[in-house]
């Protein structure tokens, strides 16, 4: 399969006078695990709902699984798995009943997979849904989304209520299932993304400010520690690609985007300085891109 699983072009969405998405472009190739990150209120959930055809954008085009998201066929819908941020399940049903009913609507249902995940995630099929904890409910919603082995799995904060052990089990399951499948998930837990994602999209103020390979992002955004022989000019200190800088006397901490290997040498020559370039994790990069 070589199709583009998700393609958004110029997507904008407003609620009343509040613009939530502004000319968003996003493309997701088959077999990728994409992490969607952004501050609270940045539009992540709205983007996912527009991608799935659950909300209509004010402007722009959305195609998912090669079809218009707003007119997705029944066959297309069966290739999707979705776990929303807010989970609503029938509280009077037993876990066994809700998995059976969900499976009855799918030709692709893998009952053996569902039973294995229920065992591994310690969910009793005879328990009723209503009294389940928030974390147990989230586990069940994930299992229901995985049960028909979807080609595209869309997850909105899927591990927010899971304990560390359950989160690790969930991430291992996602990795096991990827293969030719594609996953997009929104999360605040950047360490989880670094375990499973090969691509990342950063949403800021309703726009995608980066979309591409995670390793490329890590190579692009750096924080430089500059130590100069003479005091550095607080207002006039500038380097190519600078996001922001904090200058204190002879020292400066400088964050840059589109980093190049020759940049430290340029800075060292210009300011008679030593330049250290420590590696940043994804959380550090997220903070640098959202500074101020």
PDB file of C-alpha atoms in Angstrom:
ATOM      1  CA  UNK A   1       0.000   0.000   0.000  1.00  0.00           C
ATOM      2  CA  UNK A   2       1.469   3.351  -0.996  1.00  0.00           C
ATOM      3  CA  UNK A   3      -1.475   5.698  -0.526  1.00  0.00           C
ATOM      4  CA  UNK A   4      -1.343   8.829   1.562  1.00  0.00           C
ATOM      5  CA  UNK A   5      -3.534   7.953   4.523  1.00  0.00           C
ATOM      6  CA  UNK A   6      -4.357  11.523   5.517  1.00  0.00           C
ATOM      7  CA  UNK A   7      -4.083  14.746   3.550  1.00  0.00           C
ATOM      8  CA  UNK A   8      -5.208  18.181   4.776  1.00  0.00           C
ATOM      9  CA  UNK A   9      -4.817  21.214   2.522  1.00  0.00           C
ATOM     10  CA  UNK A  10      -5.506  24.762   3.672  1.00  0.00           C
ATOM     11  CA  UNK A  11      -7.829  23.646   6.462  1.00  0.00           C
ATOM     12  CA  UNK A  12      -9.309  26.425   8.600  1.00  0.00           C
ATOM     13  CA  UNK A  13     -11.893  26.096  11.339  1.00  0.00           C
ATOM     14  CA  UNK A  14     -13.564  28.673  13.569  1.00  0.00           C
ATOM     15  CA  UNK A  15     -16.072  28.554  16.386  1.00  0.00           C
ATOM     16  CA  UNK A  16     -17.919  31.843  16.256  1.00  0.00           C
ATOM     17  CA  UNK A  17     -15.280  34.573  16.084  1.00  0.00           C
ATOM     18  CA  UNK A  18     -12.541  32.314  17.477  1.00  0.00           C
ATOM     19  CA  UNK A  19     -10.218  30.886  14.820  1.00  0.00           C
ATOM     20  CA  UNK A  20      -8.949  27.457  15.917  1.00  0.00           C
ATOM     21  CA  UNK A  21      -7.220  26.164  12.769  1.00  0.00           C
ATOM     22  CA  UNK A  22      -5.611  28.514  10.250  1.00  0.00           C
ATOM     23  CA  UNK A  23      -4.629  27.188   6.801  1.00  0.00           C
ATOM     24  CA  UNK A  24      -3.368  23.841   8.110  1.00  0.00           C
ATOM     25  CA  UNK A  25      -1.486  21.554   5.723  1.00  0.00           C
ATOM     26  CA  UNK A  26      -0.683  18.032   6.894  1.00  0.00           C
ATOM     27  CA  UNK A  27       0.132  14.847   5.005  1.00  0.00           C
ATOM     28  CA  UNK A  28       0.616  11.402   6.508  1.00  0.00           C
ATOM     29  CA  UNK A  29       2.108   8.516   4.497  1.00  0.00           C
ATOM     30  CA  UNK A  30       1.178   4.889   5.044  1.00  0.00           C
ATOM     31  CA  UNK A  31       3.047   3.043   7.795  1.00  0.00           C
ATOM     32  CA  UNK A  32       3.937   6.137   9.818  1.00  0.00           C
ATOM     33  CA  UNK A  33       3.381   6.836  13.493  1.00  0.00           C
ATOM     34  CA  UNK A  34       2.713  10.560  13.783  1.00  0.00           C
ATOM     35  CA  UNK A  35       2.678  12.386  17.095  1.00  0.00           C
ATOM     36  CA  UNK A  36       0.595  15.563  17.183  1.00  0.00           C
ATOM     37  CA  UNK A  37       1.748  17.995  19.869  1.00  0.00           C
ATOM     38  CA  UNK A  38       0.655  21.451  20.928  1.00  0.00           C
ATOM     39  CA  UNK A  39      -0.433  23.460  23.950  1.00  0.00           C
ATOM     40  CA  UNK A  40      -3.910  23.072  25.436  1.00  0.00           C
ATOM     41  CA  UNK A  41      -6.338  24.896  23.179  1.00  0.00           C
ATOM     42  CA  UNK A  42      -3.986  24.819  20.188  1.00  0.00           C
ATOM     43  CA  UNK A  43      -6.572  22.955  18.085  1.00  0.00           C
ATOM     44  CA  UNK A  44      -5.314  19.353  18.224  1.00  0.00           C
ATOM     45  CA  UNK A  45      -8.716  17.764  18.910  1.00  0.00           C
ATOM     46  CA  UNK A  46     -10.393  19.986  16.316  1.00  0.00           C
ATOM     47  CA  UNK A  47      -7.777  18.984  13.746  1.00  0.00           C
ATOM     48  CA  UNK A  48      -8.377  15.281  14.426  1.00  0.00           C
ATOM     49  CA  UNK A  49     -12.158  15.705  14.211  1.00  0.00           C
ATOM     50  CA  UNK A  50     -11.856  17.547  10.903  1.00  0.00           C
ATOM     51  CA  UNK A  51      -9.531  14.803   9.651  1.00  0.00           C
ATOM     52  CA  UNK A  52     -12.126  12.156  10.542  1.00  0.00           C
ATOM     53  CA  UNK A  53     -15.081  14.046   9.058  1.00  0.00           C
ATOM     54  CA  UNK A  54     -16.646  14.608  12.475  1.00  0.00           C
ATOM     55  CA  UNK A  55     -16.423  18.381  12.009  1.00  0.00           C
ATOM     56  CA  UNK A  56     -16.616  20.334   8.776  1.00  0.00           C
ATOM     57  CA  UNK A  57     -13.798  22.836   8.196  1.00  0.00           C
ATOM     58  CA  UNK A  58     -14.744  26.375   7.285  1.00  0.00           C
ATOM     59  CA  UNK A  59     -12.254  26.220   4.438  1.00  0.00           C
ATOM     60  CA  UNK A  60      -9.904  23.654   2.922  1.00  0.00           C
ATOM     61  CA  UNK A  61      -9.905  20.029   1.783  1.00  0.00           C
ATOM     62  CA  UNK A  62      -9.515  16.867   3.843  1.00  0.00           C
ATOM     63  CA  UNK A  63      -8.929  13.415   2.358  1.00  0.00           C
ATOM     64  CA  UNK A  64      -8.574  10.311   4.453  1.00  0.00           C
ATOM     65  CA  UNK A  65      -7.850   6.832   3.098  1.00  0.00           C
ATOM     66  CA  UNK A  66      -8.070   8.336  -0.392  1.00  0.00           C
ATOM     67  CA  UNK A  67     -11.620   9.668   0.094  1.00  0.00           C
ATOM     68  CA  UNK A  68     -13.212  12.920   1.128  1.00  0.00           C
ATOM     69  CA  UNK A  69     -13.410  12.862   4.928  1.00  0.00           C
ATOM     70  CA  UNK A  70     -16.888  14.395   4.875  1.00  0.00           C
ATOM     71  CA  UNK A  71     -18.178  11.708   2.466  1.00  0.00           C
ATOM     72  CA  UNK A  72     -16.246   8.703   3.729  1.00  0.00           C
ATOM     73  CA  UNK A  73     -17.708   5.400   2.561  1.00  0.00           C
ATOM     74  CA  UNK A  74     -18.740   2.555   4.856  1.00  0.00           C
ATOM     75  CA  UNK A  75     -15.722   0.580   3.632  1.00  0.00           C
ATOM     76  CA  UNK A  76     -13.482   3.517   4.501  1.00  0.00           C
ATOM     77  CA  UNK A  77     -14.982   3.866   7.974  1.00  0.00           C
ATOM     78  CA  UNK A  78     -14.277   0.197   8.649  1.00  0.00           C
ATOM     79  CA  UNK A  79     -10.595   0.837   8.024  1.00  0.00           C
ATOM     80  CA  UNK A  80     -10.514   3.457  10.800  1.00  0.00           C
ATOM     81  CA  UNK A  81      -9.972   3.126  14.534  1.00  0.00           C
ATOM     82  CA  UNK A  82     -10.610   6.116  16.785  1.00  0.00           C
ATOM     83  CA  UNK A  83     -10.272   6.792  20.510  1.00  0.00           C
ATOM     84  CA  UNK A  84     -11.654  10.235  21.404  1.00  0.00           C
ATOM     85  CA  UNK A  85     -10.451  12.337  24.308  1.00  0.00           C
ATOM     86  CA  UNK A  86     -13.856  12.032  25.985  1.00  0.00           C
ATOM     87  CA  UNK A  87     -14.972   8.411  26.117  1.00  0.00           C
ATOM     88  CA  UNK A  88     -18.692   7.546  26.307  1.00  0.00           C
ATOM     89  CA  UNK A  89     -19.544   3.854  26.614  1.00  0.00           C
ATOM     90  CA  UNK A  90     -22.793   2.176  27.676  1.00  0.00           C
ATOM     91  CA  UNK A  91     -22.427   1.940  31.480  1.00  0.00           C
ATOM     92  CA  UNK A  92     -24.978  -0.863  31.947  1.00  0.00           C
ATOM     93  CA  UNK A  93     -23.189  -3.280  29.612  1.00  0.00           C
ATOM     94  CA  UNK A  94     -20.563  -5.805  30.622  1.00  0.00           C
ATOM     95  CA  UNK A  95     -17.169  -5.628  28.933  1.00  0.00           C
ATOM     96  CA  UNK A  96     -17.914  -8.942  27.231  1.00  0.00           C
ATOM     97  CA  UNK A  97     -21.185  -7.574  25.835  1.00  0.00           C
ATOM     98  CA  UNK A  98     -19.690  -4.331  24.526  1.00  0.00           C
ATOM     99  CA  UNK A  99     -16.789  -6.087  22.799  1.00  0.00           C
ATOM    100  CA  UNK A 100     -19.191  -8.633  21.260  1.00  0.00           C
ATOM    101  CA  UNK A 101     -21.586  -5.922  20.023  1.00  0.00           C
ATOM    102  CA  UNK A 102     -18.731  -3.893  18.574  1.00  0.00           C
ATOM    103  CA  UNK A 103     -17.351  -6.981  16.856  1.00  0.00           C
ATOM    104  CA  UNK A 104     -20.732  -7.764  15.296  1.00  0.00           C
ATOM    105  CA  UNK A 105     -20.482  -4.569  13.241  1.00  0.00           C
ATOM    106  CA  UNK A 106     -17.068  -5.383  11.749  1.00  0.00           C
ATOM    107  CA  UNK A 107     -16.023  -7.979   9.185  1.00  0.00           C
ATOM    108  CA  UNK A 108     -12.435  -7.543  10.324  1.00  0.00           C
ATOM    109  CA  UNK A 109     -12.935  -8.192  14.061  1.00  0.00           C
ATOM    110  CA  UNK A 110     -10.084 -10.144  15.669  1.00  0.00           C
ATOM    111  CA  UNK A 111     -11.630 -11.736  18.752  1.00  0.00           C
ATOM    112  CA  UNK A 112      -8.390 -13.495  19.683  1.00  0.00           C
ATOM    113  CA  UNK A 113      -6.585 -10.141  19.770  1.00  0.00           C
ATOM    114  CA  UNK A 114      -9.326  -8.586  21.900  1.00  0.00           C
ATOM    115  CA  UNK A 115      -9.278 -11.454  24.396  1.00  0.00           C
ATOM    116  CA  UNK A 116      -5.479 -11.283  24.623  1.00  0.00           C
ATOM    117  CA  UNK A 117      -5.503  -7.551  25.286  1.00  0.00           C
ATOM    118  CA  UNK A 118      -8.239  -7.922  27.924  1.00  0.00           C
ATOM    119  CA  UNK A 119      -6.057 -10.452  29.735  1.00  0.00           C
ATOM    120  CA  UNK A 120      -2.840  -8.454  29.406  1.00  0.00           C
ATOM    121  CA  UNK A 121      -4.528  -5.225  30.475  1.00  0.00           C
ATOM    122  CA  UNK A 122      -6.320  -6.974  33.369  1.00  0.00           C
ATOM    123  CA  UNK A 123      -9.886  -6.216  32.333  1.00  0.00           C
ATOM    124  CA  UNK A 124     -12.482  -8.758  33.487  1.00  0.00           C
ATOM    125  CA  UNK A 125     -14.996  -9.441  30.655  1.00  0.00           C
ATOM    126  CA  UNK A 126     -17.743  -9.903  33.269  1.00  0.00           C
ATOM    127  CA  UNK A 127     -17.269  -6.449  34.821  1.00  0.00           C
ATOM    128  CA  UNK A 128     -19.792  -3.759  33.976  1.00  0.00           C
ATOM    129  CA  UNK A 129     -18.560  -0.650  32.191  1.00  0.00           C
ATOM    130  CA  UNK A 130     -20.157   1.879  34.563  1.00  0.00           C
ATOM    131  CA  UNK A 131     -18.011   1.212  37.671  1.00  0.00           C
ATOM    132  CA  UNK A 132     -14.718   1.054  35.733  1.00  0.00           C
ATOM    133  CA  UNK A 133     -12.059   3.570  36.689  1.00  0.00           C
ATOM    134  CA  UNK A 134     -11.058   6.275  34.219  1.00  0.00           C
ATOM    135  CA  UNK A 135      -7.914   4.331  33.359  1.00  0.00           C
ATOM    136  CA  UNK A 136      -9.809   1.056  32.859  1.00  0.00           C
ATOM    137  CA  UNK A 137     -12.342   2.820  30.634  1.00  0.00           C
ATOM    138  CA  UNK A 138      -9.508   4.226  28.555  1.00  0.00           C
ATOM    139  CA  UNK A 139      -7.978   0.753  28.212  1.00  0.00           C
ATOM    140  CA  UNK A 140     -11.321  -0.632  27.034  1.00  0.00           C
ATOM    141  CA  UNK A 141     -11.777   2.180  24.490  1.00  0.00           C
ATOM    142  CA  UNK A 142      -8.321   1.461  23.073  1.00  0.00           C
ATOM    143  CA  UNK A 143      -9.117  -2.264  22.780  1.00  0.00           C
ATOM    144  CA  UNK A 144     -12.398  -1.485  20.990  1.00  0.00           C
ATOM    145  CA  UNK A 145     -10.486   0.699  18.527  1.00  0.00           C
ATOM    146  CA  UNK A 146      -7.831  -1.989  17.942  1.00  0.00           C
ATOM    147  CA  UNK A 147     -10.198  -4.963  17.698  1.00  0.00           C
ATOM    148  CA  UNK A 148     -10.813  -4.704  13.948  1.00  0.00           C
ATOM    149  CA  UNK A 149      -7.106  -4.074  13.245  1.00  0.00           C
ATOM    150  CA  UNK A 150      -7.644  -0.724  11.500  1.00  0.00           C
ATOM    151  CA  UNK A 151      -5.414   0.528   8.708  1.00  0.00           C
ATOM    152  CA  UNK A 152      -5.462   3.997  10.288  1.00  0.00           C
ATOM    153  CA  UNK A 153      -5.625   4.404  14.063  1.00  0.00           C
ATOM    154  CA  UNK A 154      -6.428   7.895  15.387  1.00  0.00           C
ATOM    155  CA  UNK A 155      -5.918   8.506  19.104  1.00  0.00           C
ATOM    156  CA  UNK A 156      -6.666  11.685  21.045  1.00  0.00           C
ATOM    157  CA  UNK A 157      -4.700  11.636  24.323  1.00  0.00           C
ATOM    158  CA  UNK A 158      -4.891   7.813  24.446  1.00  0.00           C
ATOM    159  CA  UNK A 159      -2.671   7.282  27.483  1.00  0.00           C
ATOM    160  CA  UNK A 160      -3.551  10.314  29.602  1.00  0.00           C
ATOM    161  CA  UNK A 161      -5.252   8.257  32.339  1.00  0.00           C
ATOM    162  CA  UNK A 162      -3.080   5.151  32.185  1.00  0.00           C
ATOM    163  CA  UNK A 163      -0.515   4.289  34.839  1.00  0.00           C
ATOM    164  CA  UNK A 164       3.111   3.885  33.676  1.00  0.00           C
ATOM    165  CA  UNK A 165       2.837   0.077  33.307  1.00  0.00           C
ATOM    166  CA  UNK A 166      -0.374   0.305  31.265  1.00  0.00           C
ATOM    167  CA  UNK A 167       1.116   3.103  29.148  1.00  0.00           C
ATOM    168  CA  UNK A 168       4.129   0.961  28.336  1.00  0.00           C
ATOM    169  CA  UNK A 169       1.863  -1.983  27.398  1.00  0.00           C
ATOM    170  CA  UNK A 170      -0.201   0.289  25.177  1.00  0.00           C
ATOM    171  CA  UNK A 171       2.858   1.662  23.394  1.00  0.00           C
ATOM    172  CA  UNK A 172       4.214  -1.848  22.831  1.00  0.00           C
ATOM    173  CA  UNK A 173       0.860  -2.849  21.326  1.00  0.00           C
ATOM    174  CA  UNK A 174       0.906   0.144  18.986  1.00  0.00           C
ATOM    175  CA  UNK A 175       4.424  -0.758  17.835  1.00  0.00           C
ATOM    176  CA  UNK A 176       3.438  -4.394  17.312  1.00  0.00           C
ATOM    177  CA  UNK A 177       0.482  -3.357  15.159  1.00  0.00           C
ATOM    178  CA  UNK A 178       2.126  -0.724  12.972  1.00  0.00           C
ATOM    179  CA  UNK A 179       3.637  -2.625  10.045  1.00  0.00           C
ATOM    180  CA  UNK A 180       1.562  -1.374   7.111  1.00  0.00           C
ATOM    181  CA  UNK A 181      -0.809   0.385   9.482  1.00  0.00           C
ATOM    182  CA  UNK A 182      -0.663   4.059  10.253  1.00  0.00           C
ATOM    183  CA  UNK A 183      -1.137   5.794  13.601  1.00  0.00           C
ATOM    184  CA  UNK A 184      -1.729   9.422  14.478  1.00  0.00           C
ATOM    185  CA  UNK A 185      -2.015  10.390  18.101  1.00  0.00           C
ATOM    186  CA  UNK A 186      -2.229  13.562  20.074  1.00  0.00           C
ATOM    187  CA  UNK A 187      -0.504  13.569  23.437  1.00  0.00           C
ATOM    188  CA  UNK A 188       1.126  15.796  26.030  1.00  0.00           C
ATOM    189  CA  UNK A 189       3.452  12.965  27.067  1.00  0.00           C
ATOM    190  CA  UNK A 190       6.376  13.688  24.769  1.00  0.00           C
ATOM    191  CA  UNK A 191       8.447  10.819  26.169  1.00  0.00           C
ATOM    192  CA  UNK A 192       5.817   8.423  24.781  1.00  0.00           C
ATOM    193  CA  UNK A 193       6.176   9.966  21.339  1.00  0.00           C
ATOM    194  CA  UNK A 194       9.913   9.447  21.409  1.00  0.00           C
ATOM    195  CA  UNK A 195       9.356   5.718  22.025  1.00  0.00           C
ATOM    196  CA  UNK A 196       6.960   5.066  19.140  1.00  0.00           C
ATOM    197  CA  UNK A 197       6.698   7.982  16.687  1.00  0.00           C
ATOM    198  CA  UNK A 198       8.811   8.372  13.577  1.00  0.00           C
ATOM    199  CA  UNK A 199       7.084  11.626  12.599  1.00  0.00           C
ATOM    200  CA  UNK A 200       5.825  14.629  14.539  1.00  0.00           C
ATOM    201  CA  UNK A 201       3.564  17.588  13.786  1.00  0.00           C
ATOM    202  CA  UNK A 202       3.742  20.666  16.017  1.00  0.00           C
ATOM    203  CA  UNK A 203       0.584  22.785  16.182  1.00  0.00           C
ATOM    204  CA  UNK A 204       0.949  26.357  17.421  1.00  0.00           C
ATOM    205  CA  UNK A 205      -1.681  29.097  17.296  1.00  0.00           C
ATOM    206  CA  UNK A 206      -3.765  27.101  14.826  1.00  0.00           C
ATOM    207  CA  UNK A 207      -0.884  26.485  12.408  1.00  0.00           C
ATOM    208  CA  UNK A 208       1.448  23.555  11.803  1.00  0.00           C
ATOM    209  CA  UNK A 209       4.897  25.007  12.508  1.00  0.00           C
ATOM    210  CA  UNK A 210       6.678  21.708  11.847  1.00  0.00           C
ATOM    211  CA  UNK A 211       5.664  18.461  10.203  1.00  0.00           C
ATOM    212  CA  UNK A 212       8.178  15.794   9.340  1.00  0.00           C
ATOM    213  CA  UNK A 213      10.504  13.153  10.708  1.00  0.00           C
ATOM    214  CA  UNK A 214      11.198  13.283  14.435  1.00  0.00           C
ATOM    215  CA  UNK A 215      14.948  12.839  13.915  1.00  0.00           C
ATOM    216  CA  UNK A 216      14.978  15.758  11.481  1.00  0.00           C
ATOM    217  CA  UNK A 217      13.261  17.966  14.065  1.00  0.00           C
ATOM    218  CA  UNK A 218      15.854  16.980  16.670  1.00  0.00           C
ATOM    219  CA  UNK A 219      18.638  17.873  14.228  1.00  0.00           C
ATOM    220  CA  UNK A 220      16.956  21.189  13.389  1.00  0.00           C
ATOM    221  CA  UNK A 221      16.184  22.699  16.813  1.00  0.00           C
ATOM    222  CA  UNK A 222      19.133  23.247  19.139  1.00  0.00           C
ATOM    223  CA  UNK A 223      19.995  25.228  22.244  1.00  0.00           C
ATOM    224  CA  UNK A 224      23.492  26.719  22.157  1.00  0.00           C
ATOM    225  CA  UNK A 225      25.496  27.772  25.212  1.00  0.00           C
ATOM    226  CA  UNK A 226      27.814  30.593  24.188  1.00  0.00           C
ATOM    227  CA  UNK A 227      30.667  31.756  26.451  1.00  0.00           C
ATOM    228  CA  UNK A 228      32.460  34.786  25.035  1.00  0.00           C
ATOM    229  CA  UNK A 229      35.733  36.484  25.957  1.00  0.00           C
ATOM    230  CA  UNK A 230      34.002  39.875  26.205  1.00  0.00           C
ATOM    231  CA  UNK A 231      30.502  40.872  27.384  1.00  0.00           C
ATOM    232  CA  UNK A 232      27.844  40.113  24.758  1.00  0.00           C
ATOM    233  CA  UNK A 233      25.444  42.841  23.562  1.00  0.00           C
ATOM    234  CA  UNK A 234      22.070  42.129  25.162  1.00  0.00           C
ATOM    235  CA  UNK A 235      19.900  43.791  22.520  1.00  0.00           C
ATOM    236  CA  UNK A 236      22.040  43.267  19.432  1.00  0.00           C
ATOM    237  CA  UNK A 237      23.123  39.637  19.867  1.00  0.00           C
ATOM    238  CA  UNK A 238      21.745  37.639  16.971  1.00  0.00           C
ATOM    239  CA  UNK A 239      22.535  34.403  15.126  1.00  0.00           C
ATOM    240  CA  UNK A 240      20.965  32.782  12.029  1.00  0.00           C
ATOM    241  CA  UNK A 241      17.701  30.951  12.735  1.00  0.00           C
ATOM    242  CA  UNK A 242      17.448  32.312  16.269  1.00  0.00           C
ATOM    243  CA  UNK A 243      14.174  31.630  18.068  1.00  0.00           C
ATOM    244  CA  UNK A 244      15.160  33.505  21.207  1.00  0.00           C
ATOM    245  CA  UNK A 245      18.184  34.233  23.370  1.00  0.00           C
ATOM    246  CA  UNK A 246      18.999  34.989  26.985  1.00  0.00           C
ATOM    247  CA  UNK A 247      22.153  37.062  27.336  1.00  0.00           C
ATOM    248  CA  UNK A 248      23.871  37.558  30.706  1.00  0.00           C
ATOM    249  CA  UNK A 249      27.259  39.226  30.566  1.00  0.00           C
ATOM    250  CA  UNK A 250      29.719  36.925  28.795  1.00  0.00           C
ATOM    251  CA  UNK A 251      27.176  34.071  28.512  1.00  0.00           C
ATOM    252  CA  UNK A 252      24.213  33.456  26.222  1.00  0.00           C
ATOM    253  CA  UNK A 253      21.698  30.651  25.856  1.00  0.00           C
ATOM    254  CA  UNK A 254      20.479  30.717  22.269  1.00  0.00           C
ATOM    255  CA  UNK A 255      17.718  28.586  20.747  1.00  0.00           C
ATOM    256  CA  UNK A 256      17.781  28.139  16.979  1.00  0.00           C
ATOM    257  CA  UNK A 257      15.725  26.427  14.294  1.00  0.00           C
ATOM    258  CA  UNK A 258      17.223  25.150  11.023  1.00  0.00           C
ATOM    259  CA  UNK A 259      20.520  24.481  12.803  1.00  0.00           C
ATOM    260  CA  UNK A 260      23.554  23.755  10.619  1.00  0.00           C
ATOM    261  CA  UNK A 261      26.793  22.040  11.644  1.00  0.00           C
ATOM    262  CA  UNK A 262      28.889  25.122  10.834  1.00  0.00           C
ATOM    263  CA  UNK A 263      26.838  27.481  13.045  1.00  0.00           C
ATOM    264  CA  UNK A 264      28.887  26.980  16.255  1.00  0.00           C
ATOM    265  CA  UNK A 265      32.080  27.805  14.350  1.00  0.00           C
ATOM    266  CA  UNK A 266      30.499  30.964  12.896  1.00  0.00           C
ATOM    267  CA  UNK A 267      29.429  32.115  16.361  1.00  0.00           C
ATOM    268  CA  UNK A 268      32.818  31.247  17.857  1.00  0.00           C
ATOM    269  CA  UNK A 269      34.624  33.368  15.229  1.00  0.00           C
ATOM    270  CA  UNK A 270      32.216  36.310  15.397  1.00  0.00           C
ATOM    271  CA  UNK A 271      32.124  36.614  19.187  1.00  0.00           C
ATOM    272  CA  UNK A 272      35.473  35.040  20.190  1.00  0.00           C
ATOM    273  CA  UNK A 273      33.516  32.433  22.115  1.00  0.00           C
ATOM    274  CA  UNK A 274      33.251  28.761  22.932  1.00  0.00           C
ATOM    275  CA  UNK A 275      29.975  27.141  21.907  1.00  0.00           C
ATOM    276  CA  UNK A 276      28.423  23.988  23.430  1.00  0.00           C
ATOM    277  CA  UNK A 277      25.511  22.231  21.693  1.00  0.00           C
ATOM    278  CA  UNK A 278      23.807  19.704  24.005  1.00  0.00           C
ATOM    279  CA  UNK A 279      21.182  17.339  22.599  1.00  0.00           C
ATOM    280  CA  UNK A 280      17.545  18.214  23.335  1.00  0.00           C
ATOM    281  CA  UNK A 281      14.717  15.787  23.931  1.00  0.00           C
ATOM    282  CA  UNK A 282      11.285  16.342  22.382  1.00  0.00           C
ATOM    283  CA  UNK A 283       9.938  18.090  25.485  1.00  0.00           C
ATOM    284  CA  UNK A 284      12.834  20.564  25.378  1.00  0.00           C
ATOM    285  CA  UNK A 285      12.201  21.188  21.671  1.00  0.00           C
ATOM    286  CA  UNK A 286       8.483  21.697  22.281  1.00  0.00           C
ATOM    287  CA  UNK A 287       9.267  24.297  24.949  1.00  0.00           C
ATOM    288  CA  UNK A 288      11.730  26.090  22.685  1.00  0.00           C
ATOM    289  CA  UNK A 289       9.211  26.286  19.830  1.00  0.00           C
ATOM    290  CA  UNK A 290       6.521  27.610  22.223  1.00  0.00           C
ATOM    291  CA  UNK A 291       8.771  30.023  24.122  1.00  0.00           C
ATOM    292  CA  UNK A 292       6.957  33.198  25.082  1.00  0.00           C
TER     293      UNK A 292
END
